C-alpha cells in the first residue's frame, strides 16, 4: 500500500501561508488609516462649510477672505472651540504654522502656497498625495479650517505612549523619550513641537539645533497631514498578527508531528497486513497439501482393497486345488500314488503360503508410514486381511465419525477466520480510498480508524494462525491413528452413511454377535480337523509321524512347517 501523506501537509502549509499573507495585508491596510481619516475629515469639513455658506446671508458671503483671518479675539477663539490651558498654546502654534504657509498673508493657504511648502520646506517625495489630502477639494484653507481639521485629526487624540513611540520610530530620537514622558507630551501638544519655541529647548531640553529642526519638521508633517504609516496602528492588530503567526507555526508543527505519527502507524498496519497475507498463503498451501494427502490416501485405500481381493481369490484357488488333490489322493489305491498326491498337495499349500506372505509383507511395508515394522504389523493385524472383527469395524466407524465432526468444527473455525480477514481487508481498502482525498489523510491520522483496522488485522492474523496450527495437529494425529489401527479413517463414505451403519450395528448387535460366535466355532473345528488330516497323511508318507502330528487345536510341528 503506497503512502502519499504529503498532499494534506502541503495543503495545510499553503493555508497557513495564505493566512499570514492576509494578516500582512490587513496590517498594511491599517497603515493607510491615517490618510483615509484625513480624507474623511476634509470631506466633512467641506460639507460643514457649504452648510454654513447656505445659512449665512449673501452680504456676509461677499466679504473678503481677509475678514475671516482678522478675527483673533476671545469670541473668535470660543467660536473655534479653543478653551482651557492646553488649547491656547496649541492654537497659537497652529497660527504660526498657518502664517508660515500663507506667503501672501491674505489669511488663506491656497494650492500654490501649500505645494511650494511641501516641495521646498518639507522636501517630501509624496508631495502630490499629501497636497491632495491636505486640500481635499477646498482651495483656500483658513486658520479656523486648519484648527478644526486638527481637532478632528487622529494625532490630536494620541496618548503620551503613542507620542513617545512616534518619537522613537519616526523621528529616531529615542534619547528624548524620558523627557517626553516626564512632561506628559500628548497629541494635543504636537503643534507646539512644530514651531520654534522655548518649549523645545527649555522644557523638553532639546539642545541640539539639528535635533530641534528634525523634530519640528516631523511634528509639522503629522499636524498637517496626519500620522505616518505604522505609528497609528493599534496594539490589538499587532498582537493579533503575532498570535496568528504563532498559531500558524504551532499548527504547522502539529501537522508535521501528526504526519510523522501517521506514517509510523501506517508502516505498522502495512507490516501487519503483510503478516496476514503470509498467514493466508501458508493456510492455503497447507490446505492444498491436505487435499493432496487425502487423494493419495484414497488411491492407496483403493489399491489395498484390490490387493486384498486378489489375495482372497488366490487363497480360494489354492484351497480348491488342495481339495482337488485331496480327493484324488483319497481315490488312489496304492501307497505311491497317495504319497505323490500328498507331496503335490503340500507343495501347492506351501506355494500359496509363500505368495500370501510376500503379498502381506509388501502390504505391510506400504502401510508402515512411520517406519516402525512393529507398528505396521500391529496395524495390519487390526485392519488387514479379511479377519476384521465386528468390534474393529465399529471402532473404525466411530473414529471416522469423530474425524468428520472435527472436520466440521475446523470448517467453522476457518469460516470465522476468513470472515475476520475479509473485514480487515475492507477496512484497509477504506483507509486507502480516504487517503486519496484532500483532507482524507489528515482525517484518518486524527481518527481511531487506524487503531480499529490494526486491531482487526491482528485478530485475523491470530485466527489464521490458530486454524493453521489446528490443521497441522489434526493431520499428524489422524495419520498416526491410521498407522496404528491399520484401516482408513480420513477417507470415509460420509457422516450420513456412517451414522446409518452405526444405527444398523446397534440394532442387530445381539444377533450378529451370536451368529459370529457360532460361525467362528464351526470354522475352527473344520480347520483343526483339516490340519490333523493333512499333517497325518504327510507324516505317513515321510515316515516321521511322531514329529509331524499335532494335538487337536494346537499348532503344527516344526517338521510340518
Coordinates of C-alpha atoms in Angstrom, one line a residue, residues 1-348:
X1 CA 0.0 0.0 0.0
X2 CA 1.8 3.2 -1.1
X3 CA 1.8 6.2 1.2
X4 CA 1.2 9.8 0.0
X5 CA 0.5 11.9 3.1
X6 CA 2.4 14.9 1.7
X7 CA -0.7 16.2 -0.1
X8 CA -2.5 17.1 3.0
X9 CA 0.6 18.6 4.6
X10 CA 1.3 20.8 1.6
X11 CA -2.4 21.8 1.6
X12 CA -2.2 22.8 5.3
X13 CA 1.1 24.7 4.7
X14 CA -0.5 26.7 1.8
X15 CA -3.5 27.5 4.0
X16 CA -1.2 28.8 6.8
X17 CA 0.9 30.8 4.3
X18 CA -2.3 32.4 2.8
X19 CA -3.5 33.3 6.3
X20 CA -0.2 35.0 7.1
X21 CA -0.4 37.0 3.8
X22 CA -3.9 38.1 4.6
X23 CA -2.8 39.3 8.0
X24 CA 0.1 41.2 6.4
X25 CA -2.4 42.8 4.0
X26 CA -4.6 43.8 6.9
X27 CA -1.6 45.3 8.7
X28 CA -0.7 47.2 5.6
X29 CA -4.2 48.5 5.2
X30 CA -4.1 49.8 8.8
X31 CA -1.1 51.9 7.8
X32 CA -3.3 53.8 5.4
X33 CA -6.0 54.5 8.1
X34 CA -4.5 57.9 8.9
X35 CA -4.7 59.2 5.3
X36 CA -8.3 57.8 5.0
X37 CA -9.2 59.6 8.2
X38 CA -7.8 62.9 6.9
X39 CA -9.8 62.5 3.7
X40 CA -12.9 61.8 5.6
X41 CA -12.3 64.8 7.9
X42 CA -11.7 67.1 4.9
X43 CA -14.9 65.9 3.3
X44 CA -16.8 66.6 6.5
X45 CA -15.2 70.0 6.8
X46 CA -16.2 70.8 3.2
X47 CA -19.8 69.8 3.9
X48 CA -19.9 71.9 7.0
X49 CA -18.5 74.9 5.2
X50 CA -21.1 74.5 2.4
X51 CA -23.9 74.4 5.0
X52 CA -22.6 77.5 6.8
X53 CA -22.4 79.3 3.5
X54 CA -26.0 78.4 2.8
X55 CA -27.1 79.6 6.2
X56 CA -25.2 82.9 6.1
X57 CA -26.7 85.9 4.3
X58 CA -25.4 87.0 1.0
X59 CA -23.8 90.1 2.4
X60 CA -21.5 88.0 4.7
X61 CA -20.6 85.6 1.9
X62 CA -19.4 88.5 -0.2
X63 CA -16.9 89.7 2.4
X64 CA -13.2 89.4 1.5
X65 CA -11.2 86.4 2.7
X66 CA -9.1 88.6 4.9
X67 CA -12.1 89.3 7.1
X68 CA -12.1 85.7 8.4
X69 CA -8.4 85.9 9.2
X70 CA -8.7 89.1 11.2
X71 CA -10.8 87.5 13.9
X72 CA -8.5 86.9 16.9
X73 CA -10.4 88.0 19.9
X74 CA -11.9 85.8 22.7
X75 CA -15.1 85.5 20.8
X76 CA -13.3 84.1 17.8
X77 CA -11.4 81.6 19.9
X78 CA -14.5 80.5 21.6
X79 CA -16.2 80.0 18.2
X80 CA -13.3 77.8 17.1
X81 CA -13.6 75.6 20.3
X82 CA -10.4 76.9 21.9
X83 CA -10.6 76.8 25.6
X84 CA -8.5 75.6 28.6
X85 CA -4.9 75.9 29.4
X86 CA -3.8 73.2 26.9
X87 CA -5.7 74.5 23.8
X88 CA -4.4 78.1 23.8
X89 CA -0.7 77.3 23.3
X90 CA -1.6 74.8 20.6
X91 CA -3.8 77.3 18.9
X92 CA -1.1 79.9 18.9
X93 CA 1.4 77.3 17.5
X94 CA -1.1 76.4 14.8
X95 CA -1.5 80.1 14.0
X96 CA 2.3 80.3 13.5
X97 CA 2.2 77.3 11.2
X98 CA -0.7 78.8 9.1
X99 CA 1.2 82.1 8.9
X100 CA 4.3 80.2 7.7
X101 CA 2.3 78.6 5.0
X102 CA 0.4 81.8 4.0
X103 CA 3.1 83.6 2.0
X104 CA 0.9 86.4 0.7
X105 CA -0.6 86.9 4.2
X106 CA -4.2 87.0 2.8
X107 CA -5.5 84.7 5.6
X108 CA -5.9 81.6 3.4
X109 CA -3.5 78.9 2.3
X110 CA -4.1 78.3 -1.4
X111 CA -2.9 75.4 -3.6
X112 CA 0.2 77.1 -4.8
X113 CA 1.4 78.0 -1.3
X114 CA 0.8 74.5 0.1
X115 CA 2.6 72.9 -2.9
X116 CA 5.6 75.2 -2.6
X117 CA 5.8 74.5 1.2
X118 CA 5.8 70.7 0.5
X119 CA 8.4 70.9 -2.2
X120 CA 10.8 73.4 -0.6
X121 CA 10.4 73.2 3.2
X122 CA 9.4 69.5 3.8
X123 CA 11.1 68.1 0.6
X124 CA 8.6 65.2 0.6
X125 CA 8.6 62.6 -2.1
X126 CA 4.9 62.0 -1.7
X127 CA 4.1 65.7 -2.1
X128 CA 1.3 65.2 -4.7
X129 CA -0.6 62.7 -2.4
X130 CA -0.2 64.9 0.7
X131 CA -1.2 68.0 -1.3
X132 CA -4.4 66.5 -2.4
X133 CA -5.1 65.1 1.0
X134 CA -4.4 68.5 2.7
X135 CA -6.9 70.4 0.5
X136 CA -9.4 67.7 -0.2
X137 CA -11.4 70.0 -2.6
X138 CA -11.0 73.2 -0.6
X139 CA -8.8 75.6 -2.5
X140 CA -8.4 78.0 0.4
X141 CA -7.6 76.8 4.0
X142 CA -8.2 79.4 6.7
X143 CA -6.9 79.3 10.3
X144 CA -10.3 78.2 11.6
X145 CA -10.4 75.4 8.9
X146 CA -6.9 74.3 9.9
X147 CA -7.8 74.3 13.6
X148 CA -11.0 72.3 13.1
X149 CA -9.1 69.8 10.9
X150 CA -6.5 69.4 13.6
X151 CA -9.1 68.8 16.3
X152 CA -10.6 66.0 14.2
X153 CA -7.2 64.5 13.4
X154 CA -6.1 61.2 14.8
X155 CA -2.9 62.7 16.0
X156 CA -4.9 65.1 18.3
X157 CA -6.0 62.1 20.3
X158 CA -2.6 60.5 20.7
X159 CA -1.6 59.4 24.2
X160 CA 1.8 60.0 25.7
X161 CA 2.9 56.5 24.9
X162 CA 1.9 56.9 21.2
X163 CA 3.8 60.2 21.0
X164 CA 6.9 58.6 22.5
X165 CA 6.6 55.8 20.0
X166 CA 6.4 58.3 17.2
X167 CA 9.5 60.0 18.6
X168 CA 11.4 56.7 18.7
X169 CA 10.3 55.1 15.5
X170 CA 9.7 58.0 13.1
X171 CA 11.8 60.9 14.4
X172 CA 14.5 58.4 15.6
X173 CA 15.4 60.5 18.7
X174 CA 15.0 58.0 21.5
X175 CA 17.2 59.9 23.9
X176 CA 14.4 62.4 24.5
X177 CA 11.8 59.8 25.3
X178 CA 12.3 60.2 29.1
X179 CA 11.8 63.9 28.9
X180 CA 8.6 63.5 26.8
X181 CA 7.3 61.0 29.5
X182 CA 8.2 63.4 32.3
X183 CA 6.3 66.4 30.8
X184 CA 3.3 64.2 29.6
X185 CA 3.6 65.3 26.0
X186 CA 0.4 64.0 24.2
X187 CA -1.3 64.6 20.9
X188 CA -2.8 68.0 21.8
X189 CA 0.7 69.4 22.3
X190 CA 2.1 68.4 18.9
X191 CA 1.6 71.9 17.2
X192 CA 3.9 73.3 19.9
X193 CA 6.7 70.9 18.7
X194 CA 6.2 72.1 15.1
X195 CA 7.2 75.7 15.7
X196 CA 10.4 77.3 17.2
X197 CA 9.6 78.0 20.8
X198 CA 11.2 77.8 24.2
X199 CA 9.1 74.7 24.8
X200 CA 11.6 72.5 22.9
X201 CA 14.8 73.9 24.2
X202 CA 13.8 74.9 27.7
X203 CA 11.1 72.5 28.8
X204 CA 12.0 69.4 26.8
X205 CA 15.7 70.2 26.8
X206 CA 16.3 69.5 23.1
X207 CA 19.6 71.4 23.0
X208 CA 20.9 70.2 19.6
X209 CA 19.8 72.5 16.8
X210 CA 19.7 69.8 14.2
X211 CA 17.5 67.7 16.5
X212 CA 15.1 70.6 17.0
X213 CA 14.8 71.2 13.3
X214 CA 14.2 67.5 12.6
X215 CA 11.6 67.3 15.4
X216 CA 9.9 70.5 14.1
X217 CA 9.7 69.1 10.5
X218 CA 8.3 65.7 11.7
X219 CA 5.8 67.4 14.0
X220 CA 4.6 69.8 11.3
X221 CA 4.2 66.8 9.0
X222 CA 1.9 64.9 11.4
X223 CA 0.0 68.0 12.3
X224 CA -0.8 68.9 8.7
X225 CA -1.0 65.5 7.0
X226 CA -1.8 63.0 9.8
X227 CA 0.1 60.2 11.3
X228 CA 2.8 58.4 9.3
X229 CA 2.3 54.8 8.3
X230 CA 2.9 52.4 11.1
X231 CA 2.5 54.7 14.1
X232 CA -1.3 54.8 14.2
X233 CA -1.6 51.0 14.2
X234 CA -3.4 49.5 17.1
X235 CA -1.7 47.2 19.5
X236 CA -4.6 44.8 19.2
X237 CA -3.8 44.4 15.5
X238 CA -0.1 43.8 16.2
X239 CA -1.0 41.4 18.9
X240 CA -3.4 39.6 16.6
X241 CA -0.7 39.4 13.9
X242 CA 1.8 37.9 16.4
X243 CA -0.8 35.5 17.7
X244 CA -1.8 34.5 14.2
X245 CA 1.8 33.8 13.2
X246 CA 2.3 31.8 16.4
X247 CA -0.8 29.8 15.8
X248 CA 0.3 29.2 12.2
X249 CA 3.7 27.9 13.3
X250 CA 2.1 25.8 16.0
X251 CA -0.3 24.4 13.5
X252 CA 2.5 23.6 11.1
X253 CA 4.4 21.8 13.8
X254 CA 1.3 19.9 14.9
X255 CA 0.7 18.9 11.3
X256 CA 4.3 17.7 10.8
X257 CA 4.1 15.7 14.1
X258 CA 0.8 14.2 13.1
X259 CA 2.1 13.3 9.7
X260 CA 5.1 11.6 11.2
X261 CA 2.9 9.6 13.7
X262 CA 0.5 8.7 10.8
X263 CA 3.4 7.4 8.7
X264 CA 4.7 5.3 11.6
X265 CA 1.2 3.9 12.2
X266 CA 0.7 3.2 8.5
X267 CA 4.0 1.3 8.4
X268 CA 2.8 -0.8 11.3
X269 CA -0.5 -1.5 9.6
X270 CA 1.3 -2.5 6.4
X271 CA 3.6 -4.9 8.3
X272 CA 0.5 -6.4 9.9
X273 CA -1.2 -6.8 6.5
X274 CA 1.9 -8.4 5.1
X275 CA 2.0 -10.9 8.0
X276 CA -1.8 -11.6 7.5
X277 CA -1.2 -12.3 3.8
X278 CA 1.7 -14.6 4.6
X279 CA -0.5 -16.5 7.1
X280 CA -3.3 -16.7 4.5
X281 CA -0.8 -18.1 1.9
X282 CA 0.5 -20.6 4.4
X283 CA -3.0 -21.8 5.3
X284 CA -3.8 -22.2 1.6
X285 CA -0.6 -24.2 1.0
X286 CA -1.4 -26.4 4.0
X287 CA -5.0 -26.9 2.7
X288 CA -3.6 -27.9 -0.7
X289 CA -1.3 -30.4 1.0
X290 CA -4.3 -31.8 2.9
X291 CA -6.3 -32.3 -0.3
X292 CA -3.3 -33.9 -2.0
X293 CA -2.7 -36.3 1.0
X294 CA -6.4 -37.2 1.1
X295 CA -6.3 -38.0 -2.6
X296 CA -3.2 -40.2 -2.2
X297 CA -4.8 -41.9 0.8
X298 CA -7.9 -42.6 -1.3
X299 CA -5.9 -44.1 -4.1
X300 CA -3.9 -46.2 -1.6
X301 CA -7.1 -47.5 0.0
X302 CA -8.5 -48.4 -3.4
X303 CA -5.2 -50.2 -4.3
X304 CA -5.2 -52.0 -0.9
X305 CA -8.8 -53.2 -1.4
X306 CA -7.8 -54.5 -4.8
X307 CA -4.8 -56.3 -3.4
X308 CA -7.0 -57.9 -0.7
X309 CA -9.4 -59.1 -3.3
X310 CA -6.6 -60.6 -5.3
X311 CA -5.2 -62.3 -2.2
X312 CA -8.6 -63.7 -1.4
X313 CA -9.0 -65.1 -4.9
X314 CA -5.6 -66.7 -4.8
X315 CA -6.3 -68.3 -1.4
X316 CA -9.6 -69.6 -2.7
X317 CA -7.9 -71.1 -5.8
X318 CA -5.2 -72.7 -3.6
X319 CA -7.9 -74.2 -1.3
X320 CA -9.8 -75.5 -4.3
X321 CA -6.6 -77.0 -5.7
X322 CA -5.8 -78.6 -2.4
X323 CA -9.3 -80.1 -2.1
X324 CA -9.0 -81.5 -5.7
X325 CA -5.7 -83.1 -4.8
X326 CA -7.1 -84.4 -1.6
X327 CA -9.9 -86.0 -3.5
X328 CA -7.5 -87.5 -6.0
X329 CA -5.4 -88.8 -3.1
X330 CA -8.3 -90.4 -1.4
X331 CA -9.3 -92.3 -4.5
X332 CA -5.8 -93.7 -5.1
X333 CA -5.3 -97.3 -4.4
X334 CA -1.6 -97.7 -3.9
X335 CA 0.7 -96.0 -1.4
X336 CA 2.9 -94.5 -4.1
X337 CA 0.2 -92.5 -5.8
X338 CA -1.1 -91.4 -2.3
X339 CA 2.4 -90.2 -1.4
X340 CA 2.7 -88.4 -4.7
X341 CA -0.6 -86.7 -4.3
X342 CA 0.3 -85.7 -0.8
X343 CA 3.6 -84.2 -1.9
X344 CA 1.8 -82.2 -4.7
X345 CA -0.8 -81.0 -2.2
X346 CA 1.9 -79.9 0.3
X347 CA 3.8 -78.1 -2.5
X348 CA 0.6 -76.2 -3.6

